[in-house]
CSV table of C-alpha atoms in Angstrom, one decimal:
chain,number,residue,atom,x,y,z
A,129,MET,CA,-7.1,-277.5,-136.7
A,130,LEU,CA,-4.2,-277.2,-139.1
A,131,SER,CA,-6.7,-276.8,-142.1
A,132,VAL,CA,-8.3,-273.6,-140.6
A,133,PRO,CA,-6.9,-270.5,-142.2
A,134,ASN,CA,-7.3,-268.2,-139.3
A,135,THR,CA,-8.3,-268.2,-135.6
A,136,VAL,CA,-9.1,-266.0,-132.7
A,137,PHE,CA,-8.2,-266.8,-129.1
A,138,GLU,CA,-11.1,-266.9,-126.6
A,139,ASP,CA,-9.7,-265.6,-123.3
A,140,GLU,CA,-5.9,-266.1,-123.5
A,141,ILE,CA,-4.9,-262.5,-124.4
A,142,LYS,CA,-7.6,-260.7,-122.4
A,143,TRP,CA,-6.6,-258.5,-119.5
A,144,TYR,CA,-7.9,-260.8,-116.7
A,145,THR,CA,-5.9,-263.6,-118.1
A,146,THR,CA,-2.6,-261.8,-118.8
A,147,GLU,CA,-2.6,-259.8,-115.6
A,148,PRO,CA,-4.8,-261.6,-113.0
A,149,LYS,CA,-2.9,-259.7,-110.1
A,150,ARG,CA,-1.8,-256.2,-110.4
A,151,GLY,CA,1.6,-255.8,-111.9
A,152,GLN,CA,2.1,-259.6,-112.4
A,153,LEU,CA,2.0,-260.1,-116.1
A,154,ASN,CA,1.8,-263.7,-117.5
A,155,TYR,CA,1.8,-264.0,-121.3
A,156,THR,CA,3.0,-267.6,-121.2
A,157,LEU,CA,0.0,-269.3,-122.6
A,158,ALA,CA,-0.7,-266.5,-125.1
A,159,ASP,CA,2.9,-266.7,-126.4
A,160,GLN,CA,2.7,-270.4,-126.8
A,161,LEU,CA,-0.5,-270.1,-128.8
A,162,LEU,CA,0.9,-267.3,-130.9
A,163,GLU,CA,4.0,-269.4,-131.6
A,164,PHE,CA,2.0,-272.4,-132.6
A,165,VAL,CA,-0.3,-270.4,-135.1
A,166,ARG,CA,2.7,-268.7,-136.6
A,167,ARG,CA,4.6,-271.9,-137.0
A,168,ASN,CA,1.7,-273.4,-138.9
A,169,GLN,CA,0.9,-270.0,-140.8
A,170,ILE,CA,-2.5,-269.5,-139.3
A,171,THR,CA,-3.7,-265.9,-139.1
A,172,VAL,CA,-4.7,-264.5,-135.7
A,173,ARG,CA,-7.4,-262.1,-135.2
A,174,GLY,CA,-7.0,-260.1,-132.0
A,175,HIS,CA,-9.7,-259.9,-129.2
A,176,ASN,CA,-9.7,-257.8,-127.2
A,177,ILE,CA,-7.7,-254.8,-125.8
A,178,PHE,CA,-10.2,-253.7,-123.1
A,179,TRP,CA,-13.7,-254.7,-122.1
A,180,GLU,CA,-15.9,-251.8,-120.7
A,181,ASP,CA,-18.2,-254.1,-118.7
A,182,PRO,CA,-16.6,-254.2,-115.2
A,183,LYS,CA,-17.4,-257.9,-114.6
A,184,TYR,CA,-15.2,-258.8,-117.4
A,185,THR,CA,-12.1,-256.8,-116.1
A,186,PRO,CA,-9.5,-258.2,-113.5
A,187,GLY,CA,-11.0,-258.0,-110.1
A,188,TRP,CA,-8.2,-255.7,-108.8
A,189,VAL,CA,-9.1,-253.0,-111.5
A,190,GLN,CA,-12.5,-252.4,-110.0
A,191,ASN,CA,-11.1,-250.8,-106.8
A,192,LEU,CA,-8.8,-248.4,-108.6
A,193,THR,CA,-9.1,-244.6,-108.5
A,194,ASP,CA,-9.6,-242.7,-111.8
A,195,SER,CA,-5.9,-241.9,-112.0
A,196,GLU,CA,-4.9,-245.4,-111.1
A,197,LEU,CA,-7.2,-246.8,-113.6
A,198,LYS,CA,-5.8,-244.5,-116.3
A,199,SER,CA,-2.3,-245.6,-115.3
A,200,ALA,CA,-3.2,-249.2,-115.5
A,201,VAL,CA,-4.8,-248.9,-118.8
A,202,ASN,CA,-1.8,-247.1,-120.2
A,203,SER,CA,0.5,-249.7,-118.8
A,204,ARG,CA,-1.4,-252.5,-120.6
A,205,ILE,CA,-1.3,-250.6,-123.9
A,206,GLN,CA,2.6,-250.1,-123.4
A,207,THR,CA,3.2,-253.7,-122.6
A,208,LYS,CA,1.8,-256.1,-125.2
A,209,ALA,CA,-11.9,-243.1,-117.3
A,210,GLY,CA,-14.6,-241.4,-117.9
A,211,THR,CA,-16.9,-240.8,-121.1
A,212,LYS,CA,-13.8,-240.2,-123.3
A,213,CYS,CA,-11.8,-243.2,-122.2
A,214,HIS,CA,-12.5,-245.0,-125.6
A,215,THR,CA,-10.9,-242.0,-127.5
A,216,GLY,CA,-7.9,-242.2,-125.4
A,217,ILE,CA,-7.6,-246.0,-125.7
A,218,LEU,CA,-7.8,-245.7,-129.6
A,219,GLN,CA,-5.3,-242.9,-129.7
A,220,ASP,CA,-2.7,-244.7,-127.6
A,221,SER,CA,-3.1,-248.2,-129.0
A,222,ALA,CA,-3.5,-247.4,-132.8
A,223,PRO,CA,0.2,-246.3,-133.2
A,224,LYS,CA,1.4,-249.6,-131.6
A,225,ASP,CA,0.1,-251.5,-134.6
A,226,PRO,CA,-0.6,-249.2,-137.5
A,227,LEU,CA,-1.8,-252.0,-139.7
A,228,ALA,CA,-4.4,-253.3,-137.3
A,229,THR,CA,-8.0,-252.9,-138.1
A,230,LEU,CA,-9.8,-251.3,-135.1
A,231,PHE,CA,-13.3,-252.4,-134.2
A,232,LEU,CA,-15.8,-251.1,-131.8
A,233,ASN,CA,-17.7,-254.2,-130.5
A,234,GLU,CA,-21.2,-254.1,-129.3
A,235,PHE,CA,-22.2,-256.2,-126.3
A,236,ASN,CA,-25.7,-257.5,-125.7
A,237,VAL,CA,-27.3,-255.2,-128.2
A,238,VAL,CA,-28.1,-258.1,-130.4
A,239,GLU,CA,-28.2,-261.1,-128.1
A,240,SER,CA,-30.3,-260.0,-125.2
A,241,SER,CA,-32.4,-257.1,-123.9
A,242,ASP,CA,-29.8,-255.4,-121.8
A,243,SER,CA,-31.1,-252.0,-120.6
A,244,SER,CA,-27.5,-250.7,-120.6
A,245,SER,CA,-26.8,-251.9,-124.1
A,246,THR,CA,-29.0,-250.4,-126.8
A,247,ILE,CA,-28.6,-249.6,-130.5
A,248,ASP,CA,-29.0,-245.9,-129.7
A,249,LYS,CA,-26.1,-246.0,-127.2
A,250,TYR,CA,-24.0,-247.9,-129.6
A,251,ILE,CA,-24.5,-245.4,-132.4
A,252,SER,CA,-24.0,-242.6,-129.9
A,253,LYS,CA,-20.6,-244.0,-128.9
A,254,MET,CA,-19.6,-244.3,-132.6
A,255,MET,CA,-20.6,-240.7,-133.2
A,256,GLU,CA,-18.8,-239.5,-130.1
A,257,LEU,CA,-15.6,-241.2,-131.3
A,258,LYS,CA,-16.0,-239.6,-134.8
A,259,GLU,CA,-16.3,-236.2,-133.3
A,260,ASP,CA,-13.2,-236.7,-131.3
A,261,GLY,CA,-11.4,-237.4,-134.6
A,262,MET,CA,-11.0,-241.1,-134.2
A,263,SER,CA,-11.5,-243.4,-137.2
A,264,ILE,CA,-13.3,-246.8,-136.5
A,265,ASN,CA,-12.5,-249.3,-139.2
A,266,GLY,CA,-15.4,-251.7,-138.4
A,267,ILE,CA,-18.0,-252.6,-135.9
A,268,GLY,CA,-18.7,-255.9,-134.3
A,269,LEU,CA,-22.2,-257.5,-134.1
A,270,GLU,CA,-22.5,-260.2,-131.6
A,271,GLU,CA,-23.5,-262.4,-131.1
A,272,VAL,CA,-25.7,-264.8,-133.2
A,273,ASP,CA,-25.9,-268.0,-131.0
A,274,ILE,CA,-27.2,-271.2,-132.1
A,275,SER,CA,-29.0,-272.6,-129.0
A,276,ASP,CA,-27.8,-275.8,-127.5
A,277,THR,CA,-31.4,-276.9,-126.9
A,278,PHE,CA,-31.5,-277.9,-130.6
A,279,SER,CA,-30.2,-281.3,-131.9
A,280,LYS,CA,-26.7,-281.2,-133.5
A,281,GLU,CA,-28.4,-281.7,-136.9
A,282,THR,CA,-30.7,-278.7,-136.3
A,283,GLN,CA,-27.8,-276.5,-135.1
A,284,ALA,CA,-25.9,-277.3,-138.4
A,285,ILE,CA,-28.9,-276.1,-140.4
A,286,TYR,CA,-29.1,-272.9,-138.6
A,287,LEU,CA,-25.4,-272.3,-138.6
A,288,GLU,CA,-25.3,-272.7,-142.4
A,289,GLN,CA,-28.1,-270.2,-142.8
A,290,VAL,CA,-26.3,-267.5,-140.5
A,291,LEU,CA,-22.9,-268.2,-142.2
A,292,ARG,CA,-24.4,-267.7,-145.7
A,293,GLU,CA,-26.3,-264.7,-144.7
A,294,GLY,CA,-23.2,-263.0,-143.2
A,295,PHE,CA,-20.8,-264.1,-146.2
A,296,SER,CA,-23.3,-262.7,-148.7
A,297,HIS,CA,-23.7,-259.3,-147.2
A,298,PRO,CA,-21.4,-256.7,-148.8
A,299,GLY,CA,-20.7,-255.0,-145.4
A,300,VAL,CA,-19.3,-258.0,-143.7
A,301,ASP,CA,-15.6,-258.4,-143.8
A,302,GLY,CA,-15.2,-261.4,-141.4
A,303,ILE,CA,-17.0,-263.9,-139.3
A,304,MET,CA,-15.6,-265.4,-136.1
A,305,LEU,CA,-16.9,-268.6,-134.4
A,306,TRP,CA,-16.6,-268.2,-130.6
A,307,SER,CA,-15.6,-271.0,-128.3
A,308,ALA,CA,-16.6,-273.7,-130.9
A,309,ILE,CA,-13.7,-276.1,-130.5
A,310,ARG,CA,-13.2,-277.4,-126.9
A,311,ARG,CA,-12.6,-280.8,-125.3
A,312,ASN,CA,-15.1,-279.8,-122.6
A,313,LYS,CA,-18.4,-278.1,-123.0
A,314,CYS,CA,-18.5,-275.4,-125.7
A,315,TYR,CA,-20.4,-272.2,-125.4
A,316,ARG,CA,-23.8,-273.0,-127.0
A,317,MET,CA,-22.5,-274.9,-130.0
A,318,CYS,CA,-19.5,-277.1,-130.7
A,319,LEU,CA,-17.9,-277.9,-134.0
A,320,THR,CA,-16.4,-281.1,-132.9
A,321,ASP,CA,-16.8,-283.8,-130.2
A,322,PRO,CA,-14.3,-284.1,-127.3
A,323,ASP,CA,-11.9,-286.2,-129.5
A,324,LEU,CA,-12.0,-283.3,-132.2
A,325,ASN,CA,-13.9,-285.3,-134.6
A,326,ASN,CA,-16.5,-283.1,-136.6
A,327,LEU,CA,-20.0,-282.8,-135.6
A,328,PRO,CA,-22.5,-281.9,-138.2
A,329,THR,CA,-21.8,-278.1,-137.4
A,330,GLY,CA,-18.2,-278.8,-138.1
A,331,ASP,CA,-18.9,-280.4,-141.4
A,332,VAL,CA,-20.9,-277.2,-142.4
A,333,VAL,CA,-17.9,-275.1,-141.6
A,334,ASP,CA,-15.5,-277.4,-143.7
A,335,LYS,CA,-17.9,-277.4,-146.6
A,336,LEU,CA,-18.3,-273.6,-146.8
A,337,LEU,CA,-14.6,-273.0,-146.4
A,338,LYS,CA,-14.1,-275.3,-149.4
A,339,GLU,CA,-17.0,-273.7,-151.3
A,340,TRP,CA,-15.7,-270.2,-150.7
A,341,ASP,CA,-12.2,-270.9,-151.7
A,342,THR,CA,-11.1,-270.2,-155.2
A,343,GLY,CA,-8.8,-273.3,-155.3
A,344,VAL,CA,-6.3,-274.0,-158.1
A,345,VAL,CA,-7.0,-272.1,-161.4
A,346,LYS,CA,-5.0,-273.0,-164.4
A,347,GLY,CA,-5.2,-271.4,-167.8
A,348,GLN,CA,-3.3,-270.0,-170.9
A,349,THR,CA,-3.0,-266.2,-171.8
A,350,ASP,CA,-4.5,-264.7,-174.8
A,351,GLU,CA,-2.6,-263.2,-177.7
A,352,HIS,CA,-2.0,-260.1,-175.5
A,353,GLY,CA,-0.5,-262.1,-172.7
A,354,SER,CA,-3.6,-261.6,-170.5
A,355,TYR,CA,-5.5,-264.2,-168.3
A,356,SER,CA,-8.8,-263.5,-166.4
A,357,PHE,CA,-10.6,-265.4,-163.7
A,358,TYR,CA,-13.1,-264.8,-161.0
A,359,GLY,CA,-11.8,-265.4,-157.4
A,360,PHE,CA,-12.9,-264.9,-153.8
A,361,LEU,CA,-11.2,-262.2,-151.9
A,362,GLY,CA,-7.9,-263.2,-150.2
A,363,GLU,CA,-4.3,-264.0,-150.8
A,364,TYR,CA,-3.1,-265.7,-154.0
A,365,LYS,CA,0.1,-267.2,-155.4
A,366,VAL,CA,0.8,-267.2,-159.1
A,367,THR,CA,3.1,-269.2,-161.2
A,368,ALA,CA,3.6,-268.0,-164.9
A,369,SER,CA,5.9,-269.9,-167.4
A,370,TYR,CA,6.9,-269.2,-170.9
A,371,GLY,CA,9.7,-270.5,-173.0
A,372,GLY,CA,11.2,-272.4,-170.1
A,373,LYS,CA,11.2,-269.4,-167.9
A,374,VAL,CA,9.1,-269.6,-164.6
A,375,VAL,CA,8.1,-266.6,-162.4
A,376,ASP,CA,6.4,-267.0,-159.0
A,377,ALA,CA,4.5,-263.9,-157.6
A,378,ALA,CA,1.8,-263.1,-154.9
A,379,PHE,CA,-1.0,-260.7,-154.7
A,380,SER,CA,-4.0,-259.9,-152.7
A,381,LEU,CA,-7.7,-259.6,-153.9
A,382,SER,CA,-9.5,-257.1,-151.8
A,383,ARG,CA,-13.0,-255.7,-152.0
A,384,SER,CA,-13.6,-253.4,-155.0
A,385,ASP,CA,-16.3,-252.7,-157.7
A,386,GLU,CA,-13.6,-252.6,-160.4
A,387,THR,CA,-11.6,-255.5,-162.0
A,388,LYS,CA,-8.2,-256.0,-160.5
A,389,HIS,CA,-5.2,-255.9,-162.7
A,390,PHE,CA,-1.9,-257.5,-161.9
A,391,SER,CA,1.2,-257.7,-164.0
A,392,LEU,CA,4.0,-260.2,-164.2
A,393,GLN,CA,7.3,-259.8,-166.0
A,394,LEU,CA,8.9,-262.9,-167.5
A,395,PRO,CA,12.7,-262.6,-168.2
A,396,VAL,CA,13.5,-262.7,-171.8
A,397,THR,CA,16.9,-264.1,-173.0
A,398,SER,CA,18.4,-262.1,-175.8
A,399,THR,CA,19.3,-263.9,-179.0
């Protein structure tokens, strides 16, 4: 677990978990999980603020009037409807975390032939938000399930194909594995057994995480004081030394068609 660079909680921060009864907030489990990952320097991806499908909202929400529903939604945003409700949610929630990347997730468009979830409706919702002046930073495509009718070895083969396809696509910024580590039965596919030992699928994930990590790069600058390397996107720590002087720095390598340039200044002792 501690070798994983980032994680996403399954249900622990969803509305039906944190407020199972109206007005009775309980973030105990969510806070414990957040404290654990922060202590171990694991990045957390959020999921989700609201789920439009009624069966995935708290039971008490479904009997609210329009005004009561709006009040309940606003209350959840403040503490940790209609066709325009998505715009209001984005307008109210974005200022709470200006650095957050806002996604509009689809549901059942890819996975099943749900008559209420179609590609046209998904695109229409995105266009509606755009017309209302809202900026969506990304869209979620889910989900690509590896059937549990396959053997563990076959699941691993298909998982690697899916992960490589996603990683190689220039439009994909992240991949999340859902409910893949559990002591009890996972949803479709597990990465580990009940004792948290890797299954073949877990070996695939570990292999690709290692393959897609730049690792430690060492080298010497040229006569102009420059040093170049190829690296995967992500966070980097740099140590430069010259004449007994050492400087540590950090930089982020993000998506770009151009070469990234970073400068380090080494202190020079006057003689």
